[in-house]
CSV table of C-alpha atoms in Angstrom, one decimal:
chain,number,residue,atom,x,y,z
A,17,MET,CA,15.2,0.9,-21.9
A,18,ILE,CA,12.0,0.2,-23.7
A,19,PRO,CA,11.4,1.3,-27.3
A,20,ALA,CA,8.5,3.7,-27.3
A,21,ASP,CA,7.0,2.2,-30.5
A,22,ALA,CA,7.0,-1.3,-28.9
A,23,PHE,CA,5.2,0.0,-25.9
A,24,CYS,CA,2.7,2.0,-28.0
A,25,SER,CA,1.8,-1.0,-30.2
A,26,SER,CA,1.5,-3.4,-27.3
A,27,ARG,CA,-0.7,-1.1,-25.3
A,28,HIS,CA,-2.5,0.6,-28.1
A,29,VAL,CA,-1.3,4.0,-27.1
A,30,ASP,CA,-0.6,6.8,-29.6
A,31,ILE,CA,3.0,7.9,-29.7
A,32,SER,CA,1.8,11.5,-29.7
A,33,PHE,CA,0.2,10.9,-26.3
A,34,ILE,CA,3.5,9.9,-24.7
A,35,GLN,CA,5.3,12.8,-26.4
A,36,LEU,CA,2.7,15.1,-25.0
A,37,LEU,CA,3.3,13.7,-21.5
A,38,GLN,CA,7.0,14.3,-22.0
A,39,GLU,CA,6.4,17.9,-23.2
A,40,ASN,CA,4.4,18.6,-20.1
A,41,GLY,CA,7.1,17.1,-17.8
A,42,LEU,CA,5.0,14.1,-16.7
A,43,ILE,CA,7.5,11.5,-18.0
A,44,GLU,CA,11.0,11.4,-19.3
A,45,LEU,CA,11.8,9.9,-22.7
A,46,ILE,CA,15.2,9.4,-24.2
A,47,THR,CA,16.0,9.8,-27.9
A,48,ILE,CA,18.9,7.9,-29.4
A,49,ASP,CA,19.4,8.0,-33.2
A,50,GLU,CA,15.9,9.5,-33.6
A,51,LYS,CA,14.4,6.5,-31.8
A,52,ILE,CA,12.4,7.2,-28.7
A,53,TYR,CA,12.9,5.1,-25.6
A,54,ILE,CA,11.1,4.8,-22.2
A,55,LEU,CA,13.1,4.5,-19.1
A,56,PRO,CA,12.1,1.4,-17.1
A,57,ASP,CA,11.4,3.4,-13.9
A,58,GLN,CA,8.9,5.5,-15.9
A,59,LEU,CA,6.9,2.5,-17.0
A,60,LEU,CA,4.4,2.3,-14.1
A,61,GLU,CA,3.7,6.0,-14.3
A,62,LEU,CA,3.3,5.9,-18.1
A,63,GLU,CA,0.9,2.9,-17.8
A,64,LYS,CA,-1.1,4.8,-15.2
A,65,PHE,CA,-1.3,8.0,-17.3
A,66,SER,CA,-2.4,5.8,-20.3
A,67,ARG,CA,-5.2,4.2,-18.2
A,68,LEU,CA,-6.4,7.6,-17.0
A,69,HIS,CA,-6.5,8.9,-20.6
A,70,TYR,CA,-7.8,6.0,-22.5
A,71,ASP,CA,-10.0,4.3,-19.9
A,72,LEU,CA,-11.4,7.3,-18.1
A,73,ASP,CA,-11.3,9.9,-20.9
A,74,ILE,CA,-9.2,12.3,-18.9
A,75,ASN,CA,-7.4,14.9,-20.9
A,76,LEU,CA,-3.8,16.0,-20.4
A,77,ALA,CA,-4.7,18.9,-18.2
A,78,GLY,CA,-6.7,16.5,-16.0
A,79,ILE,CA,-3.9,14.1,-15.8
A,80,GLU,CA,-1.5,16.8,-14.7
A,81,ALA,CA,-3.9,18.0,-12.0
A,82,ILE,CA,-4.5,14.4,-10.8
A,83,ASN,CA,-0.8,13.6,-10.8
A,84,HIS,CA,-0.1,16.7,-8.7
A,85,LEU,CA,-2.9,15.8,-6.3
A,86,LEU,CA,-1.9,12.2,-6.0
A,87,ASN,CA,1.7,13.3,-5.2
A,88,ARG,CA,0.3,15.5,-2.5
A,89,VAL,CA,-1.9,12.7,-1.2
A,90,GLN,CA,1.2,10.5,-1.1
A,91,ASP,CA,3.2,13.2,0.8
A,92,MET,CA,0.3,13.7,3.2
A,93,GLN,CA,0.1,9.9,3.8
A,94,GLN,CA,3.8,9.9,4.6
A,95,SER,CA,3.3,12.8,7.0
A,96,ILE,CA,0.3,11.1,8.7
A,97,THR,CA,2.5,8.0,9.2
A,98,GLU,CA,5.2,10.1,10.7
A,99,LEU,CA,2.8,12.0,12.9
A,100,ARG,CA,1.1,8.8,14.1
A,101,ASN,CA,4.5,7.4,15.1
A,102,ARG,CA,5.3,10.6,17.0
A,103,LEU,CA,1.9,10.5,18.7
A,104,ARG,CA,2.5,6.9,19.6
A,105,PHE,CA,5.8,8.0,21.1
A,106,TYR,CA,4.2,10.6,23.4
A,107,GLU,CA,1.3,8.3,24.2
A,108,SER,CA,3.6,5.6,25.4
A,109,ALA,CA,5.6,7.9,27.6
B,65,MET,CA,-24.0,-16.7,-3.6
B,66,GLU,CA,-26.4,-13.8,-4.0
B,67,PHE,CA,-27.9,-12.1,-7.0
B,68,ILE,CA,-26.0,-9.0,-8.1
B,69,ASP,CA,-28.0,-6.1,-9.4
B,70,TYR,CA,-25.7,-4.7,-12.1
B,71,TYR,CA,-28.2,-1.9,-12.8
B,72,LYS,CA,-28.1,-0.8,-9.2
B,73,ILE,CA,-24.3,-0.9,-9.2
B,74,LEU,CA,-24.2,1.4,-12.2
B,75,GLU,CA,-27.0,3.5,-10.8
B,76,LEU,CA,-29.2,2.9,-13.8
B,77,ASP,CA,-32.7,1.7,-14.5
B,78,LYS,CA,-33.5,-1.3,-16.7
B,79,ASN,CA,-34.3,0.8,-19.7
B,80,ALA,CA,-30.8,2.4,-19.9
B,81,THR,CA,-29.4,2.8,-23.3
B,82,GLN,CA,-25.8,1.8,-24.3
B,83,GLU,CA,-24.9,5.4,-24.1
B,84,ASP,CA,-26.3,5.7,-20.6
B,85,ILE,CA,-24.3,2.6,-19.5
B,86,LYS,CA,-21.1,4.0,-21.0
B,87,LYS,CA,-21.6,7.3,-19.3
B,88,ALA,CA,-22.5,5.7,-16.0
B,89,TYR,CA,-19.5,3.4,-16.2
B,90,ARG,CA,-17.1,6.3,-17.0
B,91,ARG,CA,-18.6,8.5,-14.2
B,92,LEU,CA,-18.3,5.7,-11.5
B,93,ALA,CA,-14.9,4.5,-12.8
B,94,ARG,CA,-13.5,8.0,-12.4
B,95,LYS,CA,-14.7,8.0,-8.8
B,96,HIS,CA,-13.5,4.5,-7.8
B,97,HIS,CA,-10.5,3.9,-10.2
B,98,PRO,CA,-7.6,2.4,-8.2
B,99,ASP,CA,-5.2,4.8,-9.8
B,100,LEU,CA,-7.2,7.6,-8.2
B,101,ASN,CA,-7.6,5.8,-4.9
B,102,PRO,CA,-4.2,4.2,-4.1
B,103,ASN,CA,-4.2,1.7,-1.3
B,104,ASP,CA,-8.0,2.0,-0.9
B,105,LYS,CA,-9.3,-1.6,-0.7
B,106,GLU,CA,-12.9,-0.5,-0.7
B,107,ALA,CA,-12.5,1.6,-3.9
B,108,HIS,CA,-10.7,-1.4,-5.5
B,109,LYS,CA,-13.6,-3.7,-4.6
B,110,LYS,CA,-16.1,-1.1,-5.9
B,111,PHE,CA,-14.2,-0.7,-9.1
B,112,GLN,CA,-14.3,-4.5,-9.7
B,113,GLU,CA,-18.1,-4.4,-9.2
B,114,ILE,CA,-18.4,-1.5,-11.6
B,115,ASN,CA,-16.3,-3.3,-14.1
B,116,GLU,CA,-18.3,-6.5,-13.8
B,117,ALA,CA,-21.5,-4.6,-14.2
B,118,ASN,CA,-20.2,-2.8,-17.3
B,119,GLU,CA,-18.8,-6.1,-18.7
B,120,VAL,CA,-22.3,-7.5,-18.6
B,121,LEU,CA,-24.5,-4.5,-19.4
B,122,SER,CA,-22.3,-3.0,-22.2
B,123,ASP,CA,-22.5,-6.3,-24.1
B,124,PRO,CA,-25.9,-6.7,-25.7
B,125,GLU,CA,-25.6,-10.6,-25.6
B,126,LYS,CA,-24.7,-10.7,-22.0
B,127,ARG,CA,-27.2,-8.1,-21.0
B,128,LYS,CA,-30.0,-10.0,-22.7
B,129,LYS,CA,-29.0,-13.2,-20.9
B,130,TYR,CA,-28.7,-11.3,-17.6
B,131,ASP,CA,-32.1,-9.6,-18.0
B,132,GLN,CA,-33.7,-13.0,-18.8
B,133,TYR,CA,-31.9,-15.2,-16.3
B,134,GLY,CA,-30.2,-13.0,-13.9
B,135,LYS,CA,-32.4,-13.6,-10.9
B,136,ASP,CA,-32.6,-17.3,-11.8
B,137,TRP,CA,-28.9,-17.6,-12.2
B,138,GLN,CA,-29.0,-21.2,-10.8
B,139,HIS,CA,-30.8,-22.2,-14.1
B,140,ALA,CA,-28.5,-20.2,-16.3
B,141,GLU,CA,-26.5,-23.3,-17.1
B,142,HIS,CA,-29.4,-24.6,-19.2
B,143,PHE,CA,-29.4,-21.4,-21.2
B,144,GLU,CA,-25.7,-21.6,-21.5
B,145,LYS,CA,-25.9,-25.1,-23.0
B,146,ALA,CA,-28.7,-24.2,-25.3
B,147,GLY,CA,-27.0,-21.0,-26.4
B,148,ARG,CA,-23.6,-22.5,-27.0
B,149,GLY,CA,-24.6,-24.2,-30.2
B,150,THR,CA,-25.8,-20.9,-31.6
B,151,HIS,CA,-22.9,-18.7,-30.5
B,152,ALA,CA,-20.0,-21.2,-30.8
B,153,GLY,CA,-17.1,-19.7,-32.7
B,154,ASN,CA,-18.3,-16.1,-32.2
B,155,GLU,CA,-17.2,-15.5,-28.7
B,156,ALA,CA,-14.0,-13.6,-29.4
B,157,GLY,CA,-16.0,-11.1,-31.5
B,158,ASN,CA,-18.7,-10.7,-28.9
B,159,TYR,CA,-16.4,-10.3,-26.0
B,160,GLY,CA,-13.9,-7.8,-27.4
B,161,GLY,CA,-16.0,-4.9,-26.1
B,162,PHE,CA,-14.8,-1.8,-24.3
B,163,GLY,CA,-11.1,-1.5,-24.0
B,164,GLY,CA,-10.4,-3.8,-26.9
B,165,GLY,CA,-7.2,-5.7,-26.6
B,166,ARG,CA,-5.4,-2.8,-25.0
B,167,HIS,CA,-3.9,-3.3,-21.6
B,168,SER,CA,-6.7,-1.4,-19.8
B,169,ALA,CA,-7.6,-0.6,-16.3
B,170,GLU,CA,-10.0,-3.5,-16.4
B,171,ASP,CA,-7.1,-5.8,-17.1
B,172,GLU,CA,-5.0,-4.1,-14.5
B,173,PHE,CA,-7.4,-4.0,-11.7
B,174,GLY,CA,-10.6,-5.6,-12.6
B,175,GLY,CA,-9.6,-9.1,-13.7
B,176,GLN,CA,-11.6,-10.9,-11.1
B,177,PHE,CA,-15.2,-11.7,-11.5
B,178,SER,CA,-17.8,-12.7,-8.9
B,179,ASP,CA,-19.1,-16.2,-8.4
B,180,PHE,CA,-22.4,-14.9,-9.6
B,181,PHE,CA,-20.8,-13.8,-12.9
B,182,GLU,CA,-19.0,-17.1,-13.3
B,183,SER,CA,-22.2,-19.0,-12.7
B,184,LEU,CA,-24.1,-17.0,-15.3
B,185,PHE,CA,-21.5,-16.7,-18.0
B,186,GLY,CA,-18.9,-19.3,-17.1
B,187,HIS,CA,-15.2,-18.5,-16.9
B,188,SER,CA,-15.0,-17.9,-20.6
B,189,GLY,CA,-17.5,-15.1,-20.2
B,190,ALA,CA,-14.6,-13.0,-18.9
B,191,ARG,CA,-12.4,-11.6,-21.6
B,192,SER,CA,-9.8,-14.2,-21.1
B,193,GLN,CA,-7.8,-13.6,-24.3
B,194,ALA,CA,-6.3,-10.4,-23.1
B,195,LYS,CA,-3.0,-10.5,-21.2
B,196,PHE,CA,-3.3,-9.0,-17.9
B,197,ARG,CA,-1.2,-8.2,-14.9
B,198,GLY,CA,-1.7,-10.2,-11.8
B,199,GLN,CA,-3.3,-8.7,-8.7
B,200,ASP,CA,-1.3,-6.6,-6.3
B,201,TYR,CA,-1.1,-8.1,-2.8
B,202,HIS,CA,-1.0,-6.2,0.4
B,203,ALA,CA,0.5,-7.8,3.5
B,204,GLU,CA,1.5,-6.7,7.0
B,205,LEU,CA,4.8,-7.8,8.6
B,206,ARG,CA,4.9,-7.4,12.4
B,207,LEU,CA,8.3,-6.9,13.9
B,208,GLN,CA,9.6,-6.3,17.4
B,209,LEU,CA,11.6,-3.0,17.7
B,210,GLN,CA,14.7,-5.0,18.3
B,211,GLU,CA,14.2,-6.9,15.0
B,212,ALA,CA,13.9,-3.6,13.1
B,213,TYR,CA,17.3,-2.6,14.6
B,214,LYS,CA,19.2,-5.1,12.5
B,215,THR,CA,19.1,-5.9,8.8
B,216,HIS,CA,17.8,-9.4,8.7
B,217,GLN,CA,15.9,-11.9,6.6
B,218,GLN,CA,12.3,-12.8,7.1
B,219,VAL,CA,10.4,-15.6,5.5
B,220,PHE,CA,6.7,-15.2,5.3
B,221,THR,CA,3.8,-16.8,3.5
B,222,VAL,CA,1.5,-15.0,1.1
B,223,ASN,CA,-1.2,-17.0,-0.6
B,224,GLY,CA,0.6,-20.3,0.1
B,225,LYS,CA,4.0,-19.1,-1.3
B,226,ASN,CA,7.0,-18.6,1.0
B,227,ILE,CA,8.7,-15.4,0.3
B,228,ARG,CA,12.1,-14.5,1.7
B,229,ILE,CA,12.8,-10.8,2.1
B,230,THR,CA,15.6,-8.8,3.5
B,231,VAL,CA,14.4,-6.3,6.0
B,232,PRO,CA,16.8,-3.3,6.1
B,233,ALA,CA,17.8,-2.0,9.5
B,234,GLY,CA,15.9,1.2,10.5
B,235,VAL,CA,12.6,0.3,8.9
B,236,GLU,CA,9.8,2.5,10.4
B,237,ASN,CA,6.4,1.6,11.7
B,238,GLY,CA,3.9,2.1,8.9
B,239,GLN,CA,6.5,2.0,6.2
B,240,VAL,CA,5.5,0.3,3.0
B,241,ILE,CA,7.9,-1.5,0.7
B,242,LYS,CA,7.1,-2.9,-2.7
B,243,LEU,CA,8.3,-6.2,-4.0
B,244,LYS,CA,7.9,-6.2,-7.7
B,245,GLY,CA,6.5,-9.3,-9.3
B,246,HIS,CA,5.6,-11.0,-6.0
B,247,GLY,CA,1.9,-10.4,-6.3
B,248,GLY,CA,-0.7,-12.5,-8.1
B,249,THR,CA,0.4,-14.4,-11.2
B,250,GLY,CA,-0.3,-12.7,-14.5
B,251,ILE,CA,-3.1,-14.1,-16.7
B,252,ASN,CA,-2.4,-15.3,-20.2
B,253,GLY,CA,1.2,-14.5,-19.9
B,254,GLY,CA,0.8,-11.1,-18.4
B,255,PRO,CA,3.2,-9.8,-15.8
B,256,ALA,CA,2.8,-10.7,-12.1
B,257,GLY,CA,1.4,-8.1,-9.7
B,258,ASP,CA,3.4,-6.5,-6.9
B,259,LEU,CA,3.5,-7.3,-3.2
B,260,TYR,CA,3.2,-4.3,-0.8
B,261,ILE,CA,4.4,-5.0,2.7
B,262,THR,CA,3.5,-2.6,5.5
B,263,PHE,CA,5.7,-2.9,8.6
B,264,ILE,CA,4.0,-2.9,11.9
B,265,ILE,CA,6.5,-2.4,14.7
B,266,ALA,CA,5.5,-3.3,18.2
B,267,ASP,CA,6.1,-1.0,21.2
B,268,HIS,CA,9.2,-1.9,23.3
B,269,PRO,CA,8.8,-2.0,27.1
B,270,VAL,CA,11.9,0.1,27.6
B,271,PHE,CA,12.8,2.0,24.5
B,272,ARG,CA,10.6,4.5,22.6
B,273,ARG,CA,11.5,5.5,19.1
B,274,SER,CA,11.2,8.9,17.5
B,275,GLY,CA,12.6,8.8,14.0
B,276,ASN,CA,16.1,7.5,14.5
B,277,ASP,CA,16.4,8.5,18.1
B,278,LEU,CA,15.6,6.2,21.0
B,279,TYR,CA,14.4,7.3,24.4
B,280,ALA,CA,14.4,5.4,27.7
B,281,THR,CA,13.5,6.4,31.2
B,282,LEU,CA,15.6,4.4,33.5
B,283,LYS,CA,15.6,4.1,37.3
B,284,LEU,CA,18.6,5.5,39.2
B,285,PRO,CA,19.2,4.6,42.8
B,286,LEU,CA,19.0,7.6,45.1
B,287,TYR,CA,22.5,7.1,46.5
B,288,THR,CA,24.0,6.9,43.0
B,289,ALA,CA,22.1,10.1,42.1
B,290,ILE,CA,23.5,11.9,45.1
B,291,LEU,CA,27.0,10.5,45.3
B,292,GLY,CA,27.6,9.7,41.7
B,293,GLY,CA,28.8,6.4,40.3
B,294,GLU,CA,28.5,4.1,37.4
B,295,VAL,CA,25.4,2.4,36.0
B,296,ALA,CA,25.3,-0.4,33.4
B,297,VAL,CA,22.7,0.2,30.7
B,298,ASP,CA,21.4,-2.4,28.2
B,299,THR,CA,21.1,-1.0,24.7
B,300,PHE,CA,20.3,-2.7,21.4
B,301,SER,CA,24.0,-2.7,20.6
B,302,GLY,CA,25.0,-4.2,23.9
B,303,LYS,CA,25.7,-3.2,27.5
B,304,ILE,CA,27.3,0.1,28.2
B,305,LYS,CA,28.6,1.7,31.3
B,306,LEU,CA,27.4,5.2,32.1
B,307,LYS,CA,29.1,7.6,34.5
B,308,VAL,CA,26.6,9.4,36.7
B,309,PRO,CA,27.8,12.7,38.2
B,310,PRO,CA,27.2,13.4,41.8
B,311,GLU,CA,24.0,15.4,42.6
B,312,THR,CA,22.2,14.2,39.5
B,313,GLN,CA,18.6,15.6,39.5
B,314,ASN,CA,15.5,13.6,38.8
B,315,GLY,CA,14.5,13.9,35.1
B,316,THR,CA,18.1,14.7,34.0
B,317,LYS,CA,18.4,13.8,30.3
B,318,VAL,CA,21.6,12.2,29.0
B,319,ARG,CA,22.4,12.0,25.3
B,320,LEU,CA,24.4,9.1,24.0
B,321,LYS,CA,25.5,10.0,20.5
B,322,SER,CA,25.0,7.3,17.8
B,323,LYS,CA,23.6,4.8,20.3
B,324,GLY,CA,20.1,5.2,18.9
B,325,PHE,CA,18.4,3.5,15.9
B,326,PRO,CA,20.1,2.8,12.6
B,327,VAL,CA,19.2,5.3,9.8
B,328,TYR,CA,17.3,3.4,7.1
B,329,LYS,CA,19.6,2.4,4.2
B,330,GLN,CA,22.4,4.6,5.5
B,331,GLU,CA,25.0,2.1,6.6
B,332,GLY,CA,26.9,3.0,9.7
B,333,GLN,CA,24.7,6.0,10.6
B,334,PHE,CA,22.7,5.9,13.8
B,335,GLY,CA,20.4,8.3,15.7
B,336,ASP,CA,21.1,9.1,19.4
B,337,LEU,CA,19.9,7.4,22.6
B,338,TYR,CA,18.4,9.7,25.2
B,339,ILE,CA,18.2,8.4,28.8
B,340,VAL,CA,16.1,10.2,31.3
B,341,TRP,CA,17.0,9.4,34.9
B,342,SER,CA,14.1,8.6,37.2
B,343,ILE,CA,15.5,8.7,40.8
B,344,GLU,CA,14.3,5.8,42.9
B,345,ILE,CA,13.4,6.7,46.4
B,346,PRO,CA,14.1,3.9,48.8
B,347,THR,CA,11.1,2.3,50.6
B,348,ASN,CA,10.8,0.2,53.7
B,349,LEU,CA,13.5,2.2,55.5
B,350,THR,CA,15.1,0.6,58.5
B,351,PRO,CA,15.0,2.7,61.8
B,352,ARG,CA,18.7,3.4,61.3
B,353,GLN,CA,18.1,4.7,57.8
B,354,LYS,CA,15.3,6.9,59.0
B,355,GLU,CA,17.5,8.2,61.8
B,356,LEU,CA,20.3,9.1,59.3
B,357,PHE,CA,17.8,10.8,56.9
B,358,THR,CA,16.5,12.8,59.9
B,359,GLU,CA,20.0,13.8,60.8
B,360,LEU,CA,20.7,14.8,57.2
B,361,SER,CA,17.6,16.9,57.1
B,362,ARG,CA,18.7,18.8,60.2
B,363,LEU,CA,22.1,19.7,58.8
């Protein structure tokens, strides 16, 4: 697990920002002895949300909407791949 | 190497203010940012161009140099040499710019600069002090259907490096796997990028795959179809003997449970194999055969 304060100081991210992400269900944080930790599998998502917020000036509502749409895009891409494979199956018959 | 019009990239005119540049950069970055355009190589390239244009135009020193020497970039070296005396020791301050030392999207995705940029500003013109993550690589791995049937190791070369990976049985055509840390080397101690491998699985001359099931249309001799018998069938797991009941019709589908494709990362689980019989009508009949068929037809 990664201490949240270490992440925040190395990436110049406010701790309040990652707490807001957690409150809105975008990431999961763990608190042990009042110290906040980031789960390693959340790191890539957290970095992405930080870039969206700090580099592109997108607020939390925007991040939520983008995250939702990106997940849908990913699901659709998965469906496209599956459908392509099925089409290939019938075309090769 | 061609002249790059940074104003055109940011859709600005030459009188643009710093505020205009900032706004244009934000607007275009929101459109082409790799986080918002996953797996889109064009957007990635466009984002790098936007970053480079912003890198130059948002920095008054670089912008001045670009405006003066941009089109004559071949002579920029003279300017560089002349200017070095004046600006030596001040570079870190000048090149901090947008994003500061934070691990920004520019670090993440826009770390590469064009030859044009390098010729005008040199390598040090890029903000080389920041740690940034190496580039993500995308590669395709072509497999035969039979290869995808078994877990096996593959060695392939990406950017001159041999990488050995384990390909799990049941991998699908178009499936992408990520190998963390096998992308480009990080810069200034930053982490390495990731390697994304897309599997391209070739069609098989006999077996067609649908999910975890396999389908094959096999020829069945007319006499076996009518009288019944046994047929040996080659599958990916070996030869099997199939009983054919008498009077089997053309197009009859036979399901062979668990003889299909392995289920991805579910050890011991397999799809089914479906065999469709295509009855083979004999050709070049001898007079005797014709006689017998005629006799049969009259019965």
